[in-house]
Short mmCIF file of C-alpha atoms in Angstrom, two decimals:
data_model
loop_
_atom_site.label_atom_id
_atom_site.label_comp_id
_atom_site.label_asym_id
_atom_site.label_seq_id
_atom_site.Cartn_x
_atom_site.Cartn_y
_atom_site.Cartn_z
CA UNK A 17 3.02 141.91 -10.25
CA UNK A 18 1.42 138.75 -11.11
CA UNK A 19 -1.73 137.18 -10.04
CA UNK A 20 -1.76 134.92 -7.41
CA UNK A 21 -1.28 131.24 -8.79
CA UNK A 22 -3.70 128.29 -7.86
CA UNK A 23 -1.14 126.79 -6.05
CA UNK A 24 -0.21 130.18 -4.66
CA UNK A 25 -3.59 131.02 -3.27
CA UNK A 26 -4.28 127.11 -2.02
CA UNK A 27 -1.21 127.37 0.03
CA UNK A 28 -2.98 130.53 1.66
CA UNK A 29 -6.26 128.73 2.20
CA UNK A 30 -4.97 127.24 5.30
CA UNK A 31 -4.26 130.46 6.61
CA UNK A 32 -8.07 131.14 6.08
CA UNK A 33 -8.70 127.42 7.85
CA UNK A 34 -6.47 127.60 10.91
CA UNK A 35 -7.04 131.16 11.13
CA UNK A 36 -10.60 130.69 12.57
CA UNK A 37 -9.47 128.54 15.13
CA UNK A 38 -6.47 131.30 15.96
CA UNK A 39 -9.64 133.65 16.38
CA UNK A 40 -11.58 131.53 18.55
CA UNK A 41 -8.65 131.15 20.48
CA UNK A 42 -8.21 134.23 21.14
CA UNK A 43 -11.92 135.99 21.52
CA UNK A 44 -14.50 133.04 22.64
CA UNK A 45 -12.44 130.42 23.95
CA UNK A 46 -11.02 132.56 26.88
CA UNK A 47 -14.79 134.34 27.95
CA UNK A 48 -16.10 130.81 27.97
CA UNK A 49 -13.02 129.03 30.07
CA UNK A 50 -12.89 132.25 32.20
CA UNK A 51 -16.43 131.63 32.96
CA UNK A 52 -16.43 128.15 34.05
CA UNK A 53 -13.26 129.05 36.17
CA UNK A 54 -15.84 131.53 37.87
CA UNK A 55 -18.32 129.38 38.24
CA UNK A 56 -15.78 127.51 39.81
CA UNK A 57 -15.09 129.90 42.75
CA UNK A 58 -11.18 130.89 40.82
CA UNK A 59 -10.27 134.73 41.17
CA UNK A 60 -9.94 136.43 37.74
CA UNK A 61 -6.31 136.98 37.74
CA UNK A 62 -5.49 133.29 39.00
CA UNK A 63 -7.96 132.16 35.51
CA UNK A 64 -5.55 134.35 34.01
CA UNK A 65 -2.57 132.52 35.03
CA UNK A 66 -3.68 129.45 34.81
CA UNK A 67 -4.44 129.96 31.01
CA UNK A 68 -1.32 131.59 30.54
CA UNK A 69 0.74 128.42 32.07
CA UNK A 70 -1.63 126.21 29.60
CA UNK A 71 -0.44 128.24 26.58
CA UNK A 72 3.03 128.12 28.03
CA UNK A 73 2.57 124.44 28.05
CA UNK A 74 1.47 123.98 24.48
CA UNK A 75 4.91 125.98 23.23
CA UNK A 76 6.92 123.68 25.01
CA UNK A 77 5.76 120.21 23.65
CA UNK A 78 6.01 122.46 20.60
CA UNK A 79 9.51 123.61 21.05
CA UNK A 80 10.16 120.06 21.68
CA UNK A 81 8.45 118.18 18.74
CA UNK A 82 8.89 120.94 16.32
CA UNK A 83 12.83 120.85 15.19
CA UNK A 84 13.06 116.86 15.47
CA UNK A 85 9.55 116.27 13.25
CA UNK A 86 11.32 119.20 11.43
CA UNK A 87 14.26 117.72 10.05
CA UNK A 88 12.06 114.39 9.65
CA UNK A 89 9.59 116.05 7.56
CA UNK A 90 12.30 117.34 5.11
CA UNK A 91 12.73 114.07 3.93
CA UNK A 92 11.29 113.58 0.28
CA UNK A 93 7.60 112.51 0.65
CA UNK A 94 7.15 113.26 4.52
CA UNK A 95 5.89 117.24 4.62
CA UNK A 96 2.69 116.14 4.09
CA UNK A 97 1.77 113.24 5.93
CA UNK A 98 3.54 114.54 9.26
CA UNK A 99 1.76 118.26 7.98
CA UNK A 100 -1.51 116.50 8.23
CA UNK A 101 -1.02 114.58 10.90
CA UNK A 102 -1.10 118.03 12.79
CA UNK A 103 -3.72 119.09 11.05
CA UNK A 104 -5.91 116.18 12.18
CA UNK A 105 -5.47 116.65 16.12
CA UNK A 106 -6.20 120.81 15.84
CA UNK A 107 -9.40 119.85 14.18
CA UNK A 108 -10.51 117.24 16.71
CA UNK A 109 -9.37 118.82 19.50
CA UNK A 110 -10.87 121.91 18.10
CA UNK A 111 -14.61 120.08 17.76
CA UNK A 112 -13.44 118.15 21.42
CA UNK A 113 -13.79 121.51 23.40
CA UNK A 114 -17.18 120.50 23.27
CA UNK A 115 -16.89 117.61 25.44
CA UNK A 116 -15.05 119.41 28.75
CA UNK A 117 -17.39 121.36 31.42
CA UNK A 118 -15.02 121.62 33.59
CA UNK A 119 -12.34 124.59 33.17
CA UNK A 120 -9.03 122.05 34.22
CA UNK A 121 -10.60 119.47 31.87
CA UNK A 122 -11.14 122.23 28.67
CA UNK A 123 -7.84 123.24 28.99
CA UNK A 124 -6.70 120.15 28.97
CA UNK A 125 -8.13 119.84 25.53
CA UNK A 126 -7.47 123.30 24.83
CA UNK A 127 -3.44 122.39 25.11
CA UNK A 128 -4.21 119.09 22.64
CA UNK A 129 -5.50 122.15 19.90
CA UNK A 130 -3.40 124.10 20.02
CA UNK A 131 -0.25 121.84 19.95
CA UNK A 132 -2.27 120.18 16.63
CA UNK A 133 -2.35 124.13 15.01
CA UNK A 134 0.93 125.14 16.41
CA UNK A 135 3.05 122.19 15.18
CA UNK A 136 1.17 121.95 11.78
CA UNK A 137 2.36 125.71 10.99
CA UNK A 138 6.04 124.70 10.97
CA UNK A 139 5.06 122.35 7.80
CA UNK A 140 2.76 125.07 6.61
CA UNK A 141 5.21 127.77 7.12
CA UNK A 142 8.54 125.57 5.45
CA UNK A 143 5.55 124.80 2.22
CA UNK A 144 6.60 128.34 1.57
CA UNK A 145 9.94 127.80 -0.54
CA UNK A 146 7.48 125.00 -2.74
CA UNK A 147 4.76 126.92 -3.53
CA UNK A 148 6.05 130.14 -4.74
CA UNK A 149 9.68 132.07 -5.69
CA UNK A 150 12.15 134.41 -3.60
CA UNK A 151 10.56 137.54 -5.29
CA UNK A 152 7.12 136.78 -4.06
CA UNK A 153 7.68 135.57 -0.71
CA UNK A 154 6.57 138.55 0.74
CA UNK A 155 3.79 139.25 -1.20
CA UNK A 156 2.50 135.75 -0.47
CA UNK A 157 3.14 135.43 2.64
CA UNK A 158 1.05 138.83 3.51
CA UNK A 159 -1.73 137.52 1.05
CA UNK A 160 -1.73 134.56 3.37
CA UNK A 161 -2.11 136.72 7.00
CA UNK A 162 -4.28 139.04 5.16
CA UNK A 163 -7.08 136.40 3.34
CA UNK A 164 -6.45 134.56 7.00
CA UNK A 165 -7.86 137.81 8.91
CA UNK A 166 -11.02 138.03 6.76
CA UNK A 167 -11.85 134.71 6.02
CA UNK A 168 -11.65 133.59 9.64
CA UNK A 169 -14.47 136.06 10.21
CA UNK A 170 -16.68 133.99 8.44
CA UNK A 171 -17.34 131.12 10.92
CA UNK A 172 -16.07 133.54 13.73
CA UNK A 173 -19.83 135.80 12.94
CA UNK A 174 -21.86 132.57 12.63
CA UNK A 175 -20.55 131.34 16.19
CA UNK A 176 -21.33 134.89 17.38
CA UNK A 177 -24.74 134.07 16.56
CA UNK A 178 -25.05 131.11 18.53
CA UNK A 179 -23.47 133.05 21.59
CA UNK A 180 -24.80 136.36 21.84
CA UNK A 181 -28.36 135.83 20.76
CA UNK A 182 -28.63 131.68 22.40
CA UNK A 183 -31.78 132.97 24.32
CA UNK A 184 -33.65 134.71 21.24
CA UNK A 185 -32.56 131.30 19.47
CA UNK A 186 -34.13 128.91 22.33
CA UNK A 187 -30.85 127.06 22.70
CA UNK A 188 -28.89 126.46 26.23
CA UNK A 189 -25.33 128.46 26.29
CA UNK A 190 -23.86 125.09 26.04
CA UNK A 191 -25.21 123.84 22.75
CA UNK A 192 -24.51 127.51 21.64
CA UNK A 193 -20.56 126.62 22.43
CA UNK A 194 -20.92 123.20 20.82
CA UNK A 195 -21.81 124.55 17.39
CA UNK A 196 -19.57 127.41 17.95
CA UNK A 197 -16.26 124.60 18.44
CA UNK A 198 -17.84 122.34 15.24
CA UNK A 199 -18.49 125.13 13.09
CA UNK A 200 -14.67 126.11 12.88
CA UNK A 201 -13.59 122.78 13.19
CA UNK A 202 -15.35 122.04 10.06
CA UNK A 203 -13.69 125.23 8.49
CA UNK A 204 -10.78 124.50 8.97
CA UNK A 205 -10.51 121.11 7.78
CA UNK A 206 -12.21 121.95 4.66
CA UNK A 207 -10.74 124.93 3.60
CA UNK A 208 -7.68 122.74 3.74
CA UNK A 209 -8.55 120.09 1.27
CA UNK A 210 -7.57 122.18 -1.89
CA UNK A 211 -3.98 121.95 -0.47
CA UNK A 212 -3.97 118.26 0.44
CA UNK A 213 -5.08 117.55 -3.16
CA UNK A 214 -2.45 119.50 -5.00
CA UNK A 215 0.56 119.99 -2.64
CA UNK A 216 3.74 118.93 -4.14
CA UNK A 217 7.09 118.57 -1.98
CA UNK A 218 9.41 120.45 -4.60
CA UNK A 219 12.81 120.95 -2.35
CA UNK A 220 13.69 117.76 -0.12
CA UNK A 221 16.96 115.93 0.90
CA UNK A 222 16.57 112.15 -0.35
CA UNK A 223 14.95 109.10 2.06
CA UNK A 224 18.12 107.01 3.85
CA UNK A 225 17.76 103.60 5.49
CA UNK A 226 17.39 105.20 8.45
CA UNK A 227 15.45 108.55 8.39
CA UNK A 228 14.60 108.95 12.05
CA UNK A 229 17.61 108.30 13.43
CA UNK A 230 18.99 110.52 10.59
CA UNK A 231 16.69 113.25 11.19
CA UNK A 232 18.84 113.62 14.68
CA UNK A 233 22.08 113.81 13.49
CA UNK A 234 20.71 116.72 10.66
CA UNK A 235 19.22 118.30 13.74
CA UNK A 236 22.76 118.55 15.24
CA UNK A 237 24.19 120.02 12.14
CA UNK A 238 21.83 122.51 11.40
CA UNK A 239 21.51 123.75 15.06
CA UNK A 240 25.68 123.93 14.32
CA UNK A 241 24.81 125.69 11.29
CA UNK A 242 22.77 128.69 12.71
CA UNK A 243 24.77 129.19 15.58
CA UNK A 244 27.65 129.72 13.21
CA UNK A 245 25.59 131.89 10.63
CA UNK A 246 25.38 135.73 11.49
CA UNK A 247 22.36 136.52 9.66
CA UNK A 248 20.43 133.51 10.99
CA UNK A 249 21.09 133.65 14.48
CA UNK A 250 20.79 137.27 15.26
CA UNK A 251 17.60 137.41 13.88
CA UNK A 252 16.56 134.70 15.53
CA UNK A 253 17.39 136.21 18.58
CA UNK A 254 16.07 139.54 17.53
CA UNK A 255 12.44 137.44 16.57
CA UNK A 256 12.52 135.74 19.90
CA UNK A 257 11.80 138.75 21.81
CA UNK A 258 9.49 140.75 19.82
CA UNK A 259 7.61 138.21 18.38
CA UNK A 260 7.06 136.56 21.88
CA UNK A 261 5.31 139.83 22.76
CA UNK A 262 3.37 139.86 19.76
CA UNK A 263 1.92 136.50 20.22
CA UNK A 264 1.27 137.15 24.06
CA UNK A 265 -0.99 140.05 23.47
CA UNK A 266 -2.85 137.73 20.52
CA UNK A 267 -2.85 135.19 23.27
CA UNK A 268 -3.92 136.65 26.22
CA UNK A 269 -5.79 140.30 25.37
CA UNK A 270 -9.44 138.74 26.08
CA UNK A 271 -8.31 137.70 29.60
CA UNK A 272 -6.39 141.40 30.21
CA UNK A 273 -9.73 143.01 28.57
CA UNK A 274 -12.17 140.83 30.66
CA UNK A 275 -9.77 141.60 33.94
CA UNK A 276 -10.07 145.44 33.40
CA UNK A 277 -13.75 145.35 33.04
CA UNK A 278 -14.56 145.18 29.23
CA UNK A 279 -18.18 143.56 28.54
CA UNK A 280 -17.69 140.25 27.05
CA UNK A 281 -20.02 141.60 24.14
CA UNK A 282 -17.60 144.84 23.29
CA UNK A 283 -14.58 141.89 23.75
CA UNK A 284 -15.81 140.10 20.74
CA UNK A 285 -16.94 142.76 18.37
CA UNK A 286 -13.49 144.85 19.25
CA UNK A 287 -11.17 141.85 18.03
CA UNK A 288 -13.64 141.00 14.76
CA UNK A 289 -12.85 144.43 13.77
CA UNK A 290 -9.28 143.59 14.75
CA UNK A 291 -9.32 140.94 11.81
CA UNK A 292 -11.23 143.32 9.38
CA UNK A 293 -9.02 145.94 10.30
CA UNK A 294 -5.65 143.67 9.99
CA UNK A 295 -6.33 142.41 6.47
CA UNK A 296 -6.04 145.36 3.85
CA UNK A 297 -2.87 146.40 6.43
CA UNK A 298 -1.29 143.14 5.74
CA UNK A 299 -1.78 143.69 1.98
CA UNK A 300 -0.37 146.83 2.52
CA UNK A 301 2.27 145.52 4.15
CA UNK A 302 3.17 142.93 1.65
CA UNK A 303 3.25 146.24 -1.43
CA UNK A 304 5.14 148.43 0.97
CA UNK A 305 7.94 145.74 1.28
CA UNK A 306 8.51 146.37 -2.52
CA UNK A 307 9.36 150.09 -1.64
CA UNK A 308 10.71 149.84 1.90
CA UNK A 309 13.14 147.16 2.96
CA UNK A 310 11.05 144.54 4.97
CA UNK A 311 13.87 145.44 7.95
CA UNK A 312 12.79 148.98 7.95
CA UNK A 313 9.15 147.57 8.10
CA UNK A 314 9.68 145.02 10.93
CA UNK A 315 11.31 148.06 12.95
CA UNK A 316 8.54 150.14 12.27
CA UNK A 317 5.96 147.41 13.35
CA UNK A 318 8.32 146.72 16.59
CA UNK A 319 8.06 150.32 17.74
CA UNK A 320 4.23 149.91 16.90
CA UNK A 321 3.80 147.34 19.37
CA UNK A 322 6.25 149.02 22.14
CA UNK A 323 3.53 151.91 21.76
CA UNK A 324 0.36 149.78 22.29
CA UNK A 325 1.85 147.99 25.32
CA UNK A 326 2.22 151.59 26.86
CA UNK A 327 -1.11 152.78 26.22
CA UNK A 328 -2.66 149.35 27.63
CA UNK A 329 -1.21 150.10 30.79
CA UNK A 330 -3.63 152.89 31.58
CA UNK A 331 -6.63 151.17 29.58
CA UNK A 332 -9.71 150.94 31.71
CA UNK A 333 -12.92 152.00 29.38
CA UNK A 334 -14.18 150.62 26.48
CA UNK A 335 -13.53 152.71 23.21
CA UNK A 336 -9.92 152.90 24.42
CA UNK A 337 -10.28 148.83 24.01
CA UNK A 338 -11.46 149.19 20.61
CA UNK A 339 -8.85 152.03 19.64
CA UNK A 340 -6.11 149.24 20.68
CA UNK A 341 -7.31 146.91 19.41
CA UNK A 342 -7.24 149.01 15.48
CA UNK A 343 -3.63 149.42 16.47
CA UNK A 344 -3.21 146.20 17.21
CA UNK A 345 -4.40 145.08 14.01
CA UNK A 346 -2.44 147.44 12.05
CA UNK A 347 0.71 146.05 12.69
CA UNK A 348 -0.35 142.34 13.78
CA UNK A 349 -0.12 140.65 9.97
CA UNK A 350 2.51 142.72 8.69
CA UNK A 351 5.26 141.62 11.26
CA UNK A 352 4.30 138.37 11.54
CA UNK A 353 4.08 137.76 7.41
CA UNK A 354 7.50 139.78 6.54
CA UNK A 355 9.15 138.03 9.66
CA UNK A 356 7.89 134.68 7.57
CA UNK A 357 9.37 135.82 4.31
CA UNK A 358 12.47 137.22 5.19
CA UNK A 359 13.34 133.71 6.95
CA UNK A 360 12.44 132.02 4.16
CA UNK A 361 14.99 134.09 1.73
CA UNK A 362 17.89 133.68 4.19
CA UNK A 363 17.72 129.63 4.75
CA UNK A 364 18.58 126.59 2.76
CA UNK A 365 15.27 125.45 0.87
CA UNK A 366 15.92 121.92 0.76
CA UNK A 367 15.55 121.88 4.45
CA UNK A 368 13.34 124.40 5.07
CA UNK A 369 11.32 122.50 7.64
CA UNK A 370 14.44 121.54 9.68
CA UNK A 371 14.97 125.42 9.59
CA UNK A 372 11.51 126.20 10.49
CA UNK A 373 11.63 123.88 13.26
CA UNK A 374 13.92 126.21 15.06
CA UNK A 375 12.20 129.52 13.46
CA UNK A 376 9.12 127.59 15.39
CA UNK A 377 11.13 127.26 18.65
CA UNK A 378 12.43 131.09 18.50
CA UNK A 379 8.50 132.45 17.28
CA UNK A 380 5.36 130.87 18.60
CA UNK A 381 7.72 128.56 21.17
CA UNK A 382 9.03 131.80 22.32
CA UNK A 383 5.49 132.79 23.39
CA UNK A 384 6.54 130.07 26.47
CA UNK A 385 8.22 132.93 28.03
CA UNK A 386 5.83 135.86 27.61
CA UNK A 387 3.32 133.95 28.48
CA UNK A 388 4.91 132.70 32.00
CA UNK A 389 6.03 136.01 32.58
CA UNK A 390 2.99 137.74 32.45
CA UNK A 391 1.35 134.72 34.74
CA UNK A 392 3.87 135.03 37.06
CA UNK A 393 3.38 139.02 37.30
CA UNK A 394 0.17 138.65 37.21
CA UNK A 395 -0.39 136.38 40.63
CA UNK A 396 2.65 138.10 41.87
CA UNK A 397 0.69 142.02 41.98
CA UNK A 398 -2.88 140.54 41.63
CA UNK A 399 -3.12 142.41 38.82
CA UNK A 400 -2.80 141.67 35.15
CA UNK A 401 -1.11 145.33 34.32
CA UNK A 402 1.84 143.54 35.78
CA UNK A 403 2.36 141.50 32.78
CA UNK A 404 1.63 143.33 30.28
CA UNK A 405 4.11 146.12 31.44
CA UNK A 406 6.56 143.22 31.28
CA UNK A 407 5.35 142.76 27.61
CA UNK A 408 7.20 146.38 26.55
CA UNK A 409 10.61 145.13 27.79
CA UNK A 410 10.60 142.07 25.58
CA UNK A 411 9.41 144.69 22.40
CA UNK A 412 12.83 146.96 23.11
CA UNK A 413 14.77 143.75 23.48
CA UNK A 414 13.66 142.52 20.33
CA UNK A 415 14.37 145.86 18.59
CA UNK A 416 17.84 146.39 20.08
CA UNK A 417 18.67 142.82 19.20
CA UNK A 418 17.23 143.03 15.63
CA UNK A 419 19.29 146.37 14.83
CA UNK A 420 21.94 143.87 15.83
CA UNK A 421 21.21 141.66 14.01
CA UNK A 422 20.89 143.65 10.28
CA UNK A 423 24.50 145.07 11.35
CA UNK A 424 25.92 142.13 11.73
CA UNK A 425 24.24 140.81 8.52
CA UNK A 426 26.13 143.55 6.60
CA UNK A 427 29.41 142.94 7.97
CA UNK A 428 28.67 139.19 7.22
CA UNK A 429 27.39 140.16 3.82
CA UNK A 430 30.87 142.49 3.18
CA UNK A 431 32.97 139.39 4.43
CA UNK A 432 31.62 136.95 1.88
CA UNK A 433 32.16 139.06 -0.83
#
C-alpha cells in the first residue's frame, strides 16, 4: 500500500479541524449548557430534551439545504466556495458560543454551529471521489476518522486546562469557556487552509445559464435515480437506522452520563480516551477492509453498537462509563469511515455532492429522529434510560434492513450481468 499523498492527507486535515469542534460538541458543550439550564431552575431530563430537539433542529435545516446546495455544488467550480461557505459559519458560530449566557440563547448559537459543520461535511465527504481512487477509498477515508480522533485531542486537552484547573489559573469559569470555544475555532479553521490552497474539483457536470434553477431539476432526477437503484436505496435505508443511533449516542452520551450521575470530571477524561481509543481502531478498520468485505465489517460494527446500547441501560457507576465508552470507540470510526467509502464506490462521481446530499439526509439528517425519539422518551418516563432503550431498536432495524440491502445488491448485481 502506498503512502498517503499530499493531497490525500490535506483532504484528511479537515477531519482533524472539524473534528475538535465534533468533540467539544459532544464532551464540554453539553456540561456547560446543562449547567446554565440548572442555574436556570430546568430539571435534568427536560435540559436533556431540550438539547436533543436543538440537535433535531440542526438536521432538519440540514436535510433541507443539504441535497439542493448538493446538486448546486456539483457544478464545475462551486464545491469549494459553497464548501467554505460552511466552513465559515461552524467557525464563527463555534468562537460565538462565547457570547450567549443564557442556555435558550447558546443553543441558539449552538444550532448556527452545527448547521455550519454539518452542511460543510456533505462537500467534504463528496471531495472524496477528487482526492483519491476506488482502491483507496477505504483506507482514506479511515485515515481521515482516525487522524480526526487524535488530532482533535489536541485543542480538546488545552481547553481542559482552562476548565478543570480555572481556579488554580485565577480565571472566572466564563473566560475559561471563552478560550475553550476560540481555541477550537482557531483549529479548525487553520488546519483547513492546506485544503483551501490545493483543492482541485476533478469530477463536475459543466456550468448552464441557469445553474440554480438547474440544480432542481438534477435534484428530481437523481432522487428518481436512487429510488430506482437497488444497491443505493437499500443501503440508504439500511444507513438511516443504524447510523441515526450511532450519531445519537455521539450526540447525546454527556447528557445520559451527567443524568445517571457521572462527575463532570470522569465525563471528560472517559470520552478523550474515547478519541485515543477510536483512532488506531479506525486504522484497523481501514486494513481489515482489505481482508474482510467492508459489509461483513459494517455488520460486525452494527451488532457492536446493539451491544453497548444494552449494557447502557443498567449503567449507573463510573468505570462502567469508561468501559462504554472503550466500546464505543472501538467501533465509532470504523462504521462511520467504511459507511463513507462504500457510498462513494457505488455512486456516480461526477455528482457526487448531489449524491451526498441525500447520503447527508439518510446519515447525520437521520440523527433528526433518534434524537426526537429519545427527547420524547425521555420527558415521557422522566428518565433518560427511556431513550436510549429506544436507541437498540433503530441498531436491529438498521441491521435487518442492511442484510437487505447486500441481498438485493446481489440479485441486482446477477441481473446486470
Amino acid at each position: 500500500m502506498k503512502r498517503l499523498t499530499a493531497l490525500e492527507k490535506k483532504w484528511i486535515l479537515y477531519d482533524v479541524g472539524n473534528s475538535a469542534f465534533v468533540l467539544l460538541a459532544s464532551t464540554i458543550i453539553p456540561i456547560y449548557y446543562k449547567n446554565l439550564a440548572s442555574s436556570a431552575g430546568l430539571s435534568g431530563a427536560d435540559s436533556t430534551a431540550y438539547l436533543s430537539y436543538a440537535t433535531s433542529l440542526v438536521t432538519i435545516l440540514v436535510a433541507v439545504l443539504g441535497p439542493v446546495l448538493g446538486t448546486l455544488a456539483d457544478t464545475r467550480g462551486f464545491k469549494k466556495p459553497v464548501f467554505t461557505m460552511f466552513l465559515m459559519l461552524g467557525v464563527l458560530g463555534c468562537a460565538g458560543l462565547a457570547l450567549p449566557k443564557g442556555w435558550l440563547a447558546f443553543l441558539g448559537v449552538f444550532v448556527i454551529a452545527k448547521v455550519g459543520l454539518n452542511a460543510s461535511l456533505i462537500f467534504y465527504d463528496a471531495m472524496l471521489n477528487d482526492v483519491t481512487t476506488d482502491e483507496r477509498m477505504d483506507l482514506v477515508s479511515a485515515q481521515g476518522y482516525a487522524w480526526g480522533y487524535i488530532g482533535s485531542c489536541i485543542p480538546f486537552v488545552f481547553s481542559l486546562v482552562f476548565v478543570l484547573f480555572s481556579d488554580k489559573l485565577g480565571i472566572s469559569m466564563g473566560l475559561a469557556m471563552t478560550l475553550a470555544f476560540l481555541i477550537n475555532a482557531l483549529w479548525w479553521l487553520l488546519v483547513t487552509i492546506p485544503l483551501l490552497k490545493s483543492y482541485q474539483q476533478k469530477f463536475y457536470v459543466e456550468l448552464s445559464d441557469h445553474p440554480v434553477k438547474d440544480s432542481f431539476g438534477r435534484l428530481k432526477r437523481v432522487f428518481v435515480e436512487i429510488r430506482r437503484e437497488p444497491r443505493i436505496f437499500y443501503f440508504l435505508l439500511a444507513f438511516f437506522f443504524y447510523i441515526d443511533g450511532v450519531y445519537t449516542i455521539i450526540d447525546m452520551a454527556t447528557s445520559y452520563g451527567k443524568d445517571v450521575g457521572i462527575s463532570d470530571t470522569n465525563l471528560l477524561l472517559a470520552l478523550l480516551l474515547t478519541q485515543v481509543v477510536a483512532f488506531p481502531c479506525s486504522i484497523l478498520f481501514g486494513y481489515l477492509s482489505k481482508r474482510i468485505t467492508n459489509v461483513r465489517l459494517i455488520q460486525i460494527s452494527i451488532l457492536g453498537y446493539f451491544a453497548i446500547v444494552l449494557f447502557a441501560l443498567q449503567l449507573d457507576k463510573t468505570w462502567e462509563f469508561w468501559f462504554l465508552a472503550v466500546c464505543v470507540a472501538v467501533f465509532q470510526g470504523g462504521i462511520q469511515s467504511l459507511s463513507r467509502s462504500y457510498y462513494s464506490l457505488i455512486i456516480p462521481k461526477e455528482r457526487s455532492t448531489e449524491y451526498f446530499g441525500f447520503f447527508d439526509i439518510f446519515g447525520k439528517g437521520a440523527a433528526f429522529f433518534g434524537t426526537l425519539l429519545m427527547g420524547i422518551s425521555t420527558q415521557l418516563f422522566d428518565t433518560s434510560k427511556a431513550g436510549v432503550a429506544m436507541l437498540g431498536l433503530l441498531f436491529l432495524l438498521g441491521f435487518f434492513l442492511f442484510r437487505l440491502a447486500v441481498g438485493r445488491n446481489s440479485a441486482y448485481d446477477k441481473e446486470k450481468s
